[in-house]
Coordinates of C-alpha atoms and ligand atoms in Angstrom, one line a residue:
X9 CA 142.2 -115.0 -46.6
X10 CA 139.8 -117.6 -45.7
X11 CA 139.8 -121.1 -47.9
X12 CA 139.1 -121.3 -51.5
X13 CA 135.8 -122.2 -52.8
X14 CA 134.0 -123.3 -56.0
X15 CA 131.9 -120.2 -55.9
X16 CA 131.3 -116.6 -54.6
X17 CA 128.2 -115.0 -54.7
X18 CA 128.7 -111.4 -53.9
X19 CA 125.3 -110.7 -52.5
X20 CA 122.9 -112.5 -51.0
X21 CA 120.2 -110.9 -52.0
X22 CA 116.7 -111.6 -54.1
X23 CA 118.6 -113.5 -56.8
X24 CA 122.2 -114.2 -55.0
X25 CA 120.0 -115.9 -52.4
X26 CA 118.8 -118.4 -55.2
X27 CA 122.0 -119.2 -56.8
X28 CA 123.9 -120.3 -54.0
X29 CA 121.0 -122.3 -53.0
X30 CA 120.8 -124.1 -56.6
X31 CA 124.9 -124.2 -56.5
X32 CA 124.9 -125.9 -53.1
X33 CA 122.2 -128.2 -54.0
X34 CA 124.4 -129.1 -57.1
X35 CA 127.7 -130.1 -54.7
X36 CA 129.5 -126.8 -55.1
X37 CA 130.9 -125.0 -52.6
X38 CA 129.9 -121.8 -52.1
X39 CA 130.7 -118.8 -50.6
X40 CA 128.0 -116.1 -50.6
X41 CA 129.7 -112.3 -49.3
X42 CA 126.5 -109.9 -48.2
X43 CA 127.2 -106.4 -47.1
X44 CA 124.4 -106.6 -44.9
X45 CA 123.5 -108.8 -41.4
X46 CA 122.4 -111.8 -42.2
X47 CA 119.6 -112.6 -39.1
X48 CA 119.9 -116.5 -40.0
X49 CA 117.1 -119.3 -40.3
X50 CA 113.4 -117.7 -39.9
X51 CA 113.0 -119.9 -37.0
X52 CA 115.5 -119.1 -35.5
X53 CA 113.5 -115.8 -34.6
X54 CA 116.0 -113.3 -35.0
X55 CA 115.0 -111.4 -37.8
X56 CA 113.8 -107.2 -36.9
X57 CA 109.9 -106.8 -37.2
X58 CA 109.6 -104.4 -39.9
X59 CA 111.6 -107.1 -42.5
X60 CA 109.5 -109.6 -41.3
X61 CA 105.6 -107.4 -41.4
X62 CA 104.5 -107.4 -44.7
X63 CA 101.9 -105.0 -44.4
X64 CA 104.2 -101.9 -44.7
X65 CA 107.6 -101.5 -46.2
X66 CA 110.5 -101.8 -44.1
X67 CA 113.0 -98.6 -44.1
X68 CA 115.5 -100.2 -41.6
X69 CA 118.0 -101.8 -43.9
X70 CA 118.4 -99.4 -46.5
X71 CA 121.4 -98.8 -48.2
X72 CA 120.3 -94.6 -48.5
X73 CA 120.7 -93.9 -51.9
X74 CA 119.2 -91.0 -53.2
X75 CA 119.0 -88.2 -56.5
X76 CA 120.8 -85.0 -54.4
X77 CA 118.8 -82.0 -54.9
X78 CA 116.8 -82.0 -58.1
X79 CA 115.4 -78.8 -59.2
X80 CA 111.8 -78.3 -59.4
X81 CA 110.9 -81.5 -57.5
X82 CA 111.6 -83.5 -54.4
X83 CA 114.9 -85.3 -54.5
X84 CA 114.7 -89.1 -55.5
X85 CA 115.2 -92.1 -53.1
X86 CA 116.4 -95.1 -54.6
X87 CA 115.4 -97.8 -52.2
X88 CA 117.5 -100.6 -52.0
X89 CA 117.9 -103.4 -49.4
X90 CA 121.4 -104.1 -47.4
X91 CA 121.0 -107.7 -45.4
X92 CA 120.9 -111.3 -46.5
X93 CA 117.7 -112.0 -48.9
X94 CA 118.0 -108.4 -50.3
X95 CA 115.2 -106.2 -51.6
X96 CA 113.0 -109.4 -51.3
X97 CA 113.4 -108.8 -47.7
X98 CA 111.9 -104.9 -47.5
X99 CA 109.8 -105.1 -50.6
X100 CA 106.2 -104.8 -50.7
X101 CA 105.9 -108.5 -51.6
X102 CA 103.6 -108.2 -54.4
X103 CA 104.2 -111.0 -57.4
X104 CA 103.5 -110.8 -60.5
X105 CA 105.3 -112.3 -63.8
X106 CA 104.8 -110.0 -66.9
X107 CA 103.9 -111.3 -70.0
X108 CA 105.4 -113.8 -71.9
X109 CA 106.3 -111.3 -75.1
X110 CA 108.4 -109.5 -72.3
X111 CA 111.6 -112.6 -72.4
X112 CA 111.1 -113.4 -75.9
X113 CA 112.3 -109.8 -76.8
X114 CA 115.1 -110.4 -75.6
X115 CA 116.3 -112.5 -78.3
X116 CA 118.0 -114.6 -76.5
X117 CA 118.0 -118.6 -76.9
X118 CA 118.4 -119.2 -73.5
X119 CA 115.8 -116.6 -72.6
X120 CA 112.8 -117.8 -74.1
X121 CA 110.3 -117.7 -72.3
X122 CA 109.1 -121.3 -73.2
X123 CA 112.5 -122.3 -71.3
X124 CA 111.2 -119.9 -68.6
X125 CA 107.8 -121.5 -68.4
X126 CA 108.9 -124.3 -65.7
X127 CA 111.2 -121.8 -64.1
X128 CA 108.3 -119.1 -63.1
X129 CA 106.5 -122.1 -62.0
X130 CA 109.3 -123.5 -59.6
X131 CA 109.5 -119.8 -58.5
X132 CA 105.8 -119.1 -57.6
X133 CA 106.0 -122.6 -55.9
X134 CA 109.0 -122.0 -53.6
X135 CA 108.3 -118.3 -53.0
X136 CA 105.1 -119.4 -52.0
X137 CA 103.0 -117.1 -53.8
X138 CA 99.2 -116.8 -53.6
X139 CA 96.3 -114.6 -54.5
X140 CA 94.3 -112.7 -52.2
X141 CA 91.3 -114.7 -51.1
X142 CA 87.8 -112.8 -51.8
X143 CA 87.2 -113.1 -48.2
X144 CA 90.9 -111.4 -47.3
X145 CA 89.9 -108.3 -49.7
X146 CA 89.7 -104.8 -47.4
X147 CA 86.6 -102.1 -47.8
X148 CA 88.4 -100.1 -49.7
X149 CA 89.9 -102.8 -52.5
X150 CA 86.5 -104.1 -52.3
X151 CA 85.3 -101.1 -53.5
X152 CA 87.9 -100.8 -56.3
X153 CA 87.0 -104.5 -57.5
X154 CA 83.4 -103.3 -58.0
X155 CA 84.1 -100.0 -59.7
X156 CA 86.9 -102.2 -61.8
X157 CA 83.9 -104.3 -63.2
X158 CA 81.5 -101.1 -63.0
X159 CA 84.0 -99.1 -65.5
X160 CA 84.3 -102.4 -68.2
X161 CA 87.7 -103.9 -67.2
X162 CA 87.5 -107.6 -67.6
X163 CA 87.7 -109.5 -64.5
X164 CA 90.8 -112.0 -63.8
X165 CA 90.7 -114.5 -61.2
X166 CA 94.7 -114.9 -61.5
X167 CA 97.0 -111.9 -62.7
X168 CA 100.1 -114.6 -62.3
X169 CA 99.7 -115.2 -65.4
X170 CA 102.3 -115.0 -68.6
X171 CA 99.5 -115.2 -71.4
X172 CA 97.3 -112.9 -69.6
X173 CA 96.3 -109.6 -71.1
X174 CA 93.8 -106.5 -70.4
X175 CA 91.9 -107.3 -66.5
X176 CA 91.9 -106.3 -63.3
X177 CA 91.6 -108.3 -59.8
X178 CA 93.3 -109.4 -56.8
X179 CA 96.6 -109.1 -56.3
X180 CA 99.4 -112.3 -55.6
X181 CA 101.3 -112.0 -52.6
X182 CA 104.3 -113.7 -51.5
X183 CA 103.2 -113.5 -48.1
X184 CA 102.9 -115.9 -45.4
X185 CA 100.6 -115.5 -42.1
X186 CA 101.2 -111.3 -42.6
X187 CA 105.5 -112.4 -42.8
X188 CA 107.2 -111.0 -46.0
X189 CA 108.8 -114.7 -47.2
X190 CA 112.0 -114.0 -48.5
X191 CA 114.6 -115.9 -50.7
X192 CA 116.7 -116.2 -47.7
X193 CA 113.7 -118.1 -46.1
X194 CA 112.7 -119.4 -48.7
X195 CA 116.4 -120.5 -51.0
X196 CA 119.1 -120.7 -47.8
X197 CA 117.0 -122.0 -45.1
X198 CA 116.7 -125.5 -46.1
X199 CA 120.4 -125.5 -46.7
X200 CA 121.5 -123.6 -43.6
X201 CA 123.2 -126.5 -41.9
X202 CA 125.3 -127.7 -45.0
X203 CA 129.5 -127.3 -45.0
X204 CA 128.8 -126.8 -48.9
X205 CA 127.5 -123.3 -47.6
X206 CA 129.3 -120.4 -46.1
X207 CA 127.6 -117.0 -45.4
X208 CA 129.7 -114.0 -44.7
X209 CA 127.4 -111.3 -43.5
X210 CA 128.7 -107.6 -42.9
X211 CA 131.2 -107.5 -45.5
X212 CA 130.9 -105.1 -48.2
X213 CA 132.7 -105.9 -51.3
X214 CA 135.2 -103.5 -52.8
X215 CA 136.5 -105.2 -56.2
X216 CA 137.2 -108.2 -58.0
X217 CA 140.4 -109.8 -60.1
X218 CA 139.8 -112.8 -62.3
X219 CA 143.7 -114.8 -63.3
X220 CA 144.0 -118.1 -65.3
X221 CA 143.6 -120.2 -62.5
X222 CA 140.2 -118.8 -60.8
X223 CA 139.0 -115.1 -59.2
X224 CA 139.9 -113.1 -56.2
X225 CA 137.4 -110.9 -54.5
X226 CA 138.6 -107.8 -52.0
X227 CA 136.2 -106.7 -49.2
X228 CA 136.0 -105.0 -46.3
X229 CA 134.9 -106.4 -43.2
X230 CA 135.0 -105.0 -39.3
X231 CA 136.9 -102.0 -41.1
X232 CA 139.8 -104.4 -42.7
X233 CA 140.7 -104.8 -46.3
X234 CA 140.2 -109.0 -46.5
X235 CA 139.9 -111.1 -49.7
X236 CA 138.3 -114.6 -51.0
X237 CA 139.4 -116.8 -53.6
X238 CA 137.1 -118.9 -55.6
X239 CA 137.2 -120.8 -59.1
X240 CA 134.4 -118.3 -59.9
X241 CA 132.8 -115.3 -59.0
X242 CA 128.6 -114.3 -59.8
X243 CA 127.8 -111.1 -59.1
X244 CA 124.3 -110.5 -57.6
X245 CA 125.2 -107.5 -56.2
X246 CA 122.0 -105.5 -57.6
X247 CA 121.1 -103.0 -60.1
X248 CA 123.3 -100.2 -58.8
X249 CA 125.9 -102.6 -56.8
X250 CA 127.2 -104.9 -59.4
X251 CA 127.9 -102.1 -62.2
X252 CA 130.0 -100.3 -59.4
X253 CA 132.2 -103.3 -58.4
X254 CA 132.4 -104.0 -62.3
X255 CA 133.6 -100.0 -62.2
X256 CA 136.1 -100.5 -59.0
X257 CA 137.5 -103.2 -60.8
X258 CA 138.4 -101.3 -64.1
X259 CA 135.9 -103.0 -66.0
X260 CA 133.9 -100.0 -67.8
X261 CA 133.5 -96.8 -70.1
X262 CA 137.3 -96.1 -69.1
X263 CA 137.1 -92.6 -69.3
X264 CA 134.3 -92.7 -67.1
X265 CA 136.7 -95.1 -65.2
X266 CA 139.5 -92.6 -65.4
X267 CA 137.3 -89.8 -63.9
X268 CA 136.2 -91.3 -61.0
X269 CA 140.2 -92.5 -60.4
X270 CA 140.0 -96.2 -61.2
X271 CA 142.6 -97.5 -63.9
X272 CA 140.7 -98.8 -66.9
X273 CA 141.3 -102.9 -67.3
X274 CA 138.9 -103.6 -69.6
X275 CA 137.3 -101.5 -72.2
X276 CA 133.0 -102.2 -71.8
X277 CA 131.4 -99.3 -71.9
X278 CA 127.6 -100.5 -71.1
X279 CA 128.5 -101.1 -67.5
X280 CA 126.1 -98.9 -65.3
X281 CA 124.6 -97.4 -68.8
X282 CA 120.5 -99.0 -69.6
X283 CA 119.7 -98.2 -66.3
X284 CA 115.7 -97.9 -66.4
X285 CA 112.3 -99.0 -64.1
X286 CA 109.1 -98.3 -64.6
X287 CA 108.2 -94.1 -64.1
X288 CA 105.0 -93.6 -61.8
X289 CA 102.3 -91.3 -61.0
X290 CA 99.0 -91.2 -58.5
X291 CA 96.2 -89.8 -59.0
X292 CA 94.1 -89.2 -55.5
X293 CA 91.4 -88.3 -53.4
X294 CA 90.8 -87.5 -49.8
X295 CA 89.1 -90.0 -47.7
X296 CA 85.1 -89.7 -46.3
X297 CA 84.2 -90.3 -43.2
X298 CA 82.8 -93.6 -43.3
X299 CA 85.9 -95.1 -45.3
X300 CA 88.0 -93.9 -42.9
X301 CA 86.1 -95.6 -40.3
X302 CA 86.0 -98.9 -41.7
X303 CA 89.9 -98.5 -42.7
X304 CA 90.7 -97.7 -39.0
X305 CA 88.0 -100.7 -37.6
X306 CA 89.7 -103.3 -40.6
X307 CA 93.3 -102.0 -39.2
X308 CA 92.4 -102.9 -36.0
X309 CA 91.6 -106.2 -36.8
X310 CA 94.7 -106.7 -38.6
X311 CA 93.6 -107.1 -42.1
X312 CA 94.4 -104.1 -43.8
X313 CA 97.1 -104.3 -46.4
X314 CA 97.8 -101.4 -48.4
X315 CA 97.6 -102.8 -52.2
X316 CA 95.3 -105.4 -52.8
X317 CA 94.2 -105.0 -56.4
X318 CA 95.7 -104.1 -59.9
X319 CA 94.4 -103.7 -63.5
X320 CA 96.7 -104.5 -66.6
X321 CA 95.7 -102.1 -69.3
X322 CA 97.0 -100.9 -73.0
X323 CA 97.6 -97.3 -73.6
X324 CA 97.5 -95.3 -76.9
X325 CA 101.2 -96.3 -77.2
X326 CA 100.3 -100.2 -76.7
X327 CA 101.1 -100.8 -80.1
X328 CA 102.1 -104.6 -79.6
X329 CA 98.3 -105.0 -78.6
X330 CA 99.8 -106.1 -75.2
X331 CA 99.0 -104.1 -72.1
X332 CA 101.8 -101.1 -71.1
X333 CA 99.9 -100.1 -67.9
X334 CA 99.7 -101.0 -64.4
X335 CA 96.6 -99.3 -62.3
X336 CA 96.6 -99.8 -59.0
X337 CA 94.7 -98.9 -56.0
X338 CA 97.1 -98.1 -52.6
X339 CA 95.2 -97.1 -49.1
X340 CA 95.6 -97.3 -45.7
X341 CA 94.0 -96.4 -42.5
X342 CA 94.4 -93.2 -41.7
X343 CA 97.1 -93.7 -38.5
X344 CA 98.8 -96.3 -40.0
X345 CA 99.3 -95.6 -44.0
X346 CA 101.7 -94.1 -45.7
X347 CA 99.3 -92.7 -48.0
X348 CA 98.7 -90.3 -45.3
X349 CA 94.4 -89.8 -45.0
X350 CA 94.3 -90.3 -48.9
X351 CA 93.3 -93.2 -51.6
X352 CA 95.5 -93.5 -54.4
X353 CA 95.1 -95.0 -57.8
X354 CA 98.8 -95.5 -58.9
X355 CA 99.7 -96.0 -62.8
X356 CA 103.5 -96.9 -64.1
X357 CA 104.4 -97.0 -67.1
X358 CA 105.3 -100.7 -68.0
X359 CA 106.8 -100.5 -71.3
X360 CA 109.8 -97.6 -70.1
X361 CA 111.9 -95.9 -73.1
X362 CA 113.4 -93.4 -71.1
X363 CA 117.7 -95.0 -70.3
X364 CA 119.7 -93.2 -67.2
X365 CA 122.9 -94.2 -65.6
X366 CA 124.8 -95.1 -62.8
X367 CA 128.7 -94.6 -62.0
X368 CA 131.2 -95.2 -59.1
X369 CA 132.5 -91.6 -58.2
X370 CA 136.0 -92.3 -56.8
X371 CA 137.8 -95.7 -56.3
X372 CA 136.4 -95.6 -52.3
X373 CA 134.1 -98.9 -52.1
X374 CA 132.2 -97.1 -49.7
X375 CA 131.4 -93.7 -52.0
X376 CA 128.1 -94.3 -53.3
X377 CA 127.2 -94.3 -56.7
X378 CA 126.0 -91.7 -58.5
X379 CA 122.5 -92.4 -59.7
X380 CA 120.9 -90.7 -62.6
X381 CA 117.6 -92.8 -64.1
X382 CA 116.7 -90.0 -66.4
X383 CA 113.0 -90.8 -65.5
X384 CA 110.5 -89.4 -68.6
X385 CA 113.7 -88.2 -70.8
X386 CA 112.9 -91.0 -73.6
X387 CA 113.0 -87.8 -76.6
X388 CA 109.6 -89.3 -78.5
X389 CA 107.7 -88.9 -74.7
X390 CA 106.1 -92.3 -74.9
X391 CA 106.5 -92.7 -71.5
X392 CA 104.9 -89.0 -70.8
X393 CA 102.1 -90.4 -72.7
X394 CA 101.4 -93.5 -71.5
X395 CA 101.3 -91.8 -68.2
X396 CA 98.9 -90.0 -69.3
X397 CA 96.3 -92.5 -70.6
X398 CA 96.9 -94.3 -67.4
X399 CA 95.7 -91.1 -65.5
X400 CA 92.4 -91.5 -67.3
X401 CA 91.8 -94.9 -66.5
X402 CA 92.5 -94.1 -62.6
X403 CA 90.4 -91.1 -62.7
X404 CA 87.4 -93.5 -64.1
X405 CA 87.8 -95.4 -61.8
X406 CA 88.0 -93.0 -58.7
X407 CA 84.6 -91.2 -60.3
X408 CA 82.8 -94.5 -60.2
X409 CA 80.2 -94.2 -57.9
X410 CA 81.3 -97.1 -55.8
X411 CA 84.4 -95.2 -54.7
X412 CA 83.1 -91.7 -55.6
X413 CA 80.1 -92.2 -52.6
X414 CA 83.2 -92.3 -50.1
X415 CA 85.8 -90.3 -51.5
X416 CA 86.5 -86.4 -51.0
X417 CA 88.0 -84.3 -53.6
X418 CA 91.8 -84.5 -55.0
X419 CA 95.0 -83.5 -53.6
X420 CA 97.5 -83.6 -56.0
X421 CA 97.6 -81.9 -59.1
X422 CA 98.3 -84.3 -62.4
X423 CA 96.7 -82.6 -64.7
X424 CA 99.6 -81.2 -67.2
X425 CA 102.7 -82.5 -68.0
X426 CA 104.9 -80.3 -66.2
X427 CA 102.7 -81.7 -62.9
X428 CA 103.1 -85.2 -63.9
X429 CA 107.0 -84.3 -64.2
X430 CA 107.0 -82.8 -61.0
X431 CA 105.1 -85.7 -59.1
X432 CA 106.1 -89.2 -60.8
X433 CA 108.0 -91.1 -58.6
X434 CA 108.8 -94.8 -59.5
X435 CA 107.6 -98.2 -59.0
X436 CA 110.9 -99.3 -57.1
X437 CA 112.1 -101.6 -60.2
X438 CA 115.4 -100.5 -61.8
X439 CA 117.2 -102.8 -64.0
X440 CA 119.6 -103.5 -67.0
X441 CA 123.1 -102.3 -65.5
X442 CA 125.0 -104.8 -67.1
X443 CA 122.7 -105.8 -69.6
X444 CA 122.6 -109.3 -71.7
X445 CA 122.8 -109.2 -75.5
X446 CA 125.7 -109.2 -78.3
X447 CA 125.3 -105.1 -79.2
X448 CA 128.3 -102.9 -78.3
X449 CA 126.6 -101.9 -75.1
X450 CA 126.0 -105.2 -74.0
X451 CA 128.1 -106.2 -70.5
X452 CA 126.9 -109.9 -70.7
X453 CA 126.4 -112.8 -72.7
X454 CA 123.3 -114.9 -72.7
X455 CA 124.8 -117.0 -70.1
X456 CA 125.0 -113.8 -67.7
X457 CA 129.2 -114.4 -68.7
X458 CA 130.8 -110.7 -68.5
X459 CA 132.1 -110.1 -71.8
X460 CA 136.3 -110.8 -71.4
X461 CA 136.3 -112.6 -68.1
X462 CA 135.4 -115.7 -68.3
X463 CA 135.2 -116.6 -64.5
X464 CA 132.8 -113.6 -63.8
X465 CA 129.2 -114.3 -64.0
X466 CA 126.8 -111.6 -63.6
X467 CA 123.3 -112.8 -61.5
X468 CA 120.3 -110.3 -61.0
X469 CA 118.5 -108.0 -62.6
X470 CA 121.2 -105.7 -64.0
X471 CA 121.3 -108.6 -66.3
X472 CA 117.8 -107.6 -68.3
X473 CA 118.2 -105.7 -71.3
X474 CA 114.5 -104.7 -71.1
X475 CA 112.4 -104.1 -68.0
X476 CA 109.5 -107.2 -68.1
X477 CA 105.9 -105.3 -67.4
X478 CA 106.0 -107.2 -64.0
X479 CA 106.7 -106.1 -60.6
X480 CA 110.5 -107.5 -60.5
X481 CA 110.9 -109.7 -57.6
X482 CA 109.3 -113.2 -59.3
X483 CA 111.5 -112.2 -62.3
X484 CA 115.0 -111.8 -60.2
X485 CA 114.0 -115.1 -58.5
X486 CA 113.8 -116.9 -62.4
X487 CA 117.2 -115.2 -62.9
X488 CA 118.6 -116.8 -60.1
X489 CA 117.3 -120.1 -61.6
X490 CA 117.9 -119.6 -65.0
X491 CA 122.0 -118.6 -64.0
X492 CA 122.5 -121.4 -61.6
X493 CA 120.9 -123.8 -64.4
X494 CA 123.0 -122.6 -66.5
X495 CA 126.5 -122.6 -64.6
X496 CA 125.5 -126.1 -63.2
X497 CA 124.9 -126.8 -67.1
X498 CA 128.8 -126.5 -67.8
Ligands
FAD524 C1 111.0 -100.7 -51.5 C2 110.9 -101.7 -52.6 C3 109.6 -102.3 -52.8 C4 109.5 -103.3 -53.9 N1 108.3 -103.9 -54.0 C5 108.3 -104.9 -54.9 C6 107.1 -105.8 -54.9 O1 106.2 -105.6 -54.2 N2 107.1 -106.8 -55.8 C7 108.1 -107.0 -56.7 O2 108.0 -107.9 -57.5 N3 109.3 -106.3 -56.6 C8 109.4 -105.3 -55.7 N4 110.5 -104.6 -55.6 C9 111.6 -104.9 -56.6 C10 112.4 -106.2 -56.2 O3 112.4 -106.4 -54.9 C11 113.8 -106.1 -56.8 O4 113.7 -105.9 -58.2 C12 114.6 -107.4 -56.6 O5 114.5 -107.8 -55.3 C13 116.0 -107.2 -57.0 O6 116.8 -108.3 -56.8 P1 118.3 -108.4 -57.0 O7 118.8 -109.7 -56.6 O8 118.7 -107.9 -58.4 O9 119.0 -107.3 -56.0 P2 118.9 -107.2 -54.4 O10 117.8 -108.0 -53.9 O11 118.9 -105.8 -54.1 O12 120.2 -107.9 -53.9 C14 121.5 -107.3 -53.9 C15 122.2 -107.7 -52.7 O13 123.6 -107.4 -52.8 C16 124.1 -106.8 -51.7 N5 125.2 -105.9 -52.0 C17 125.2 -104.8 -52.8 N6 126.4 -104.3 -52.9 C18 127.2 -105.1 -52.2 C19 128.6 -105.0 -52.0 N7 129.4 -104.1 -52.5 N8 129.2 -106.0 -51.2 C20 128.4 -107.0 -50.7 N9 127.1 -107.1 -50.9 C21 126.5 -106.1 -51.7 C22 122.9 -106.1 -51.1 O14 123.0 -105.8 -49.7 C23 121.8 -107.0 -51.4 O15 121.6 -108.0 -50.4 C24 110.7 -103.6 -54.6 C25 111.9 -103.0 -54.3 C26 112.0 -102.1 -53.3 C27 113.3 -101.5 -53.0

C-alpha cells in the first residue's frame, strides 16, 4: 500500500492525462495508475519513434483487442493505446471539434456547449493544434483541394470550427515539427517535478471499492496484487477499460456480472451497453505513374502525411440540416503507406445509430473484454444509407478530372450493401460505455458521478451518450476539462 492521496486517476491516458494535470494545478494530490510505461518528460528523450512520428500510426503500444473470427469479413481490431498519454499518443493526430448541436443534445446543463465554448478553446490552445499551411499541402491533397472546389463543395479555411457546416479544406493537426503532441506532453509535462504528482506506470488496475471514508483501488503491478487508497477515484480508463473495471467491481447488468463470475454489488445495467463510433468505408483507385512519382519524390523529402484534407457533408438522412458525413482523402507513397499503392477517399458515418457492447468475461483483470460494436445493426439502416450517399460524394470526387488524370481504375468493390457490409471498417472512435444522462441505462450523472458511489467519478469518453460528429481526441481533452472543472467546483 503506498500513501493515501486526494485522488486516483486510473489511466493516464487522452483524458486521465488532463485531469490530474487540472487536479494538481488545483492543490490536490494526485495519484494517476497507467497500465502502460510511462517514457517521462518529451525532453527527456526517451519516448520510442513510432509514438513520437506523426506521419504513420504507431502499432507498438497496443493493447490487441480484436472481434475473433467474424464470418463473412476480416476480424475487427479495436485499436487502443497502453502507455501514459493514451490513444492521444498513437493516434493519427488529426483535430477537429464537431458541431456545436452535437453537446447540446445531450441535454445536459453542464454540457452545453456555450459552457464548452472556452473549454475547446483552452484545448486547441494547449494541444497546440494548427491547420495545414497551403504551402505544407502534398500533390495528392492538392489535387483533392481542387477537385473539392471543381465538384461544388464550399471551401473552409478552418474546419475547427463548432458553427461550421457543409465545406471542405485542410485538415488541423495537433502536430508539432512531424511529433505527435500528446496530453502527456502537453497536460503532465509542466507539472512533472511537482510532490502534488505521482505517476505509477506498469500497473494495470484490477477493481475498485468505494467505503464512507474514501475509495480503494486493487492493481497488479511486477505480477503482485497491490492497492491505493484515495478520498476519490476518476476513472479514465477508456471506452472499453472503465466499463470492465466498473464490471470487476460488481458494478453492472448483474446477470451479466454473474456470468462472467463477478458477484453483483450494484445493480446498473448500462455499464459497457451504448457502445458505438462512427462505421467506415473507402472507396479507391490505383495510383498512375506520375502520382506515384511525386508521392515517392514528396516522401523523400519528408512532407508526405497521409490525410491532409476533409469535407463535412449532409446525407439524405441529414435531417437536422447539419452535416452527417465525413469525406476524406488518405494516400501515401507507395513504399511507405499503409494504403498500399492505392488513393482512398474515406466516408464515416458521423451521426451512428447502430448500439454494440462490451463485457468482462471472467473476474481475471487480465481477460480481455469481449467487444461487440454491432457496426451497421441500427434496424432502420440509417447508417447503411448514409454510407451510401457518402460513397457518392467520394466517387465525384475521385472522377474529377483533377484526380481522375492520375488515377487508375478501383480496387475494392462498394457497390452493394452486402460489399459495403463486408468492407466498412471504423473511424477508430468508440464511445458511451458509461454513458451520462438520468434514463435507466444511464451509468453517470452530469457531473461524470457513477450513479450510487459517490466517490467514483467517471473521466473519458465512455462518458458521451452520443458520439459528437468530430474525430474524438479534442473532445476527450474538453472532458478532461470539463470533469476536473467540475470536481475542483465542489
Ligand atoms: C489508432 C487510432 C487513431 C485515432 N486517430 C484519431 C485522430 O486522428 N484524431 C482524433 O481526434 N481521434 C483519434 N482517435 C481517437 C482518440 O484518440 C480517442 O477517442 C481518445 O484518445 C480517447 O481518450 P480516452 O481518454 O477516453 O482513452 P485513452 O486515451 O485510451 O486512455 C485510457 C488509458 O487508460 C489506460 N488503461 C486502460 N485500462 C487500464 C487498467 N485496467 N489499468 C490501468 N490503466 C488502464 C490505457 O492504457 C490508456 O492509457 C484515434 C484512436 C486510435 C486508437
Amino acid at each position: 500500500m503506498t500513501e493515501h492521496a486526494d485522488i486516483i486517476v486510473i489511466g493516464g491516458g487522452t483524458s486521465g492525462a488532463v485531469i490530474a494535470a487540472r487536479l494538481v494545478a488545483a492543490g490536490a494530490t494526485v495519484t494517476v495508475l497507467e497500465a502502460g510505461p510511462d517514457y517521462g518528460a518529451f525532453d527527456a528523450g526517451r519516448w520510442p519513434a513510432d509514438l513520437l512520428d506523426a506521419h504513420a500510426l504507431a502499432t507498438s503500444h497496443d493493447w490487441g483487442y480484436t472481434s475473433g473470427p467474424v464470418p463473412g469479413r476480416q476480424p475487427w481490431h479495436f485499436e487502443r493505446a497502453r502507455v501514459i498519454g493514451g490513444c492521444s499518443a498513437h493516434n493519427g493526430a488529426i483535430a477537429a471539434v464537431g458541431h456545436a448541436a452535437d453537446y447540446d443534445a445531450w441535454g445536459l446543463p453542464e454540457w452545453r456547449t456555450a459552457r464548452l465554448r472556452p473549454l475547446f478553446a483552452l484545448a486547441l490552445q494547449t494541444m497546440r493544434v494548427r491547420t495545414y499551411a497551403t504551402d505544407e499541402v502534398g500533390p495528392f491533397h492538392a489535387r483533392c483541394l481542387e477537385a473539392a472546389a471543381g465538384c461544388g463543395w464550399h471551401m473552409a479555411e478552418d474546419l475547427c470550427d463548432l458553427d461550421a457546416n457543409a465545406s471542405f479544406g485542410r485538415e488541423s493537426v495537433n502536430i508539432v515539427n512531424r511529433i505527435r503532441w500528446n496530453t502527456a506532453f502537453a497536460y503532465l509535462d509542466p507539472l512533472r517535478g511537482s510532490r502534488q504528482l505521482r505517476i505509477i506506470d506498469r500497473t494495470h488496475v484490477d477493481r475498485l471499492a468505494e467505503s464512507t471514508d474514501g475509495a480503494t483501488v486493487f492493481a497488479i503491478k511486477d505480477g503482485k496484487p497491490v492497492r491505493y487508497t484515495a478520498d476519490r477515484v476518476v476513472l479514465s480508463a477508456g471506452v472499453y477499460g472503465s466499463p470492465a473495471i466498473l464490471q470487476r467491481s460488481g458494478i453492472g447488468d448483474p446477470a451479466r456480472l454473474r456470468q462472467a463470475g463477478v458477484t453483483p454489488v450494484q445493480a446498473l445495467p448500462g455499464v459497457g451497453a451504448n457502445l458505438h463510433d462512427h462505421p467506415m468505408v473507402h472507396a479507391d483507385r490505383v495510383l498512375g505513374p506520375a502520382l506515384r512519382q511525386w508521392l515517392d519524390e514528396a516522401a523523400a523529402r519528408g512532407l508526405l502525411p497521409e490525410e491532409q484534407t476533409l469535407g463535412k457533408a449532409l446525407s439524405s438522412q441529414a435531417t437536422d440540416g447539419i452535416f452527417d458525413l465525413h469525406v476524406f482523402p488518405v494516400c501515401g507513397s507507395n513504399q511507405t503507406s499503409l494504403t498500399d499503392g492505392r488513393a482512398l477517399v474515406e466516408v464515416a458515418c458521423m451521426t451512428p445509430r447502430s448500439r454494440g457492447r462490451v463485457d468482462i468475461v471472467a473476474a481475471d483483470p487480465l481477460a480481455a473484454p469481449r467487444i461487440d460494436h454491432r457496426y451497421l445493426s441500427d434496424p432502420d439502416g440509417h447508417d447503411l444509407a448514409v454510407l451510401r450517399d457518402g460513397l457518392v460524394l467520394a466517387e465525384d470526387l475521385l472522377e474529377h478530372p483533377a484526380l481522375a488524370r492520375v488515377l487508375g481504375p478501383p480496387c475494392t468493390d462498394v457497390s452493394s450493401d452486402a460489399a459495403i457490409r463486408r468492407e466498412v471498417a471504423h473511424y477508430y472512435h468508440p464511445v458511451g460505455t458509461c454513458a451520462m444522462g438520468a434514463g435507466p441505462d444511464a451509468v453517470c450523472d452530469a457531473r461524470g458521478g457513477v450513479y450510487g458511489h459517490e466517490r467514483i467519478t467517471v473521466g473519458d469518453v465512455s462518458l458521451m451518450p452520443q458520439i459528437p460528429r468530430a474525430n474524438t481526441n479534442v473532445p476527450a481533452v474538453v472532458i478532461g476539462e470539463r470533469i476536473a472543472e467540475l470536481l475542483t467546483a465542489g
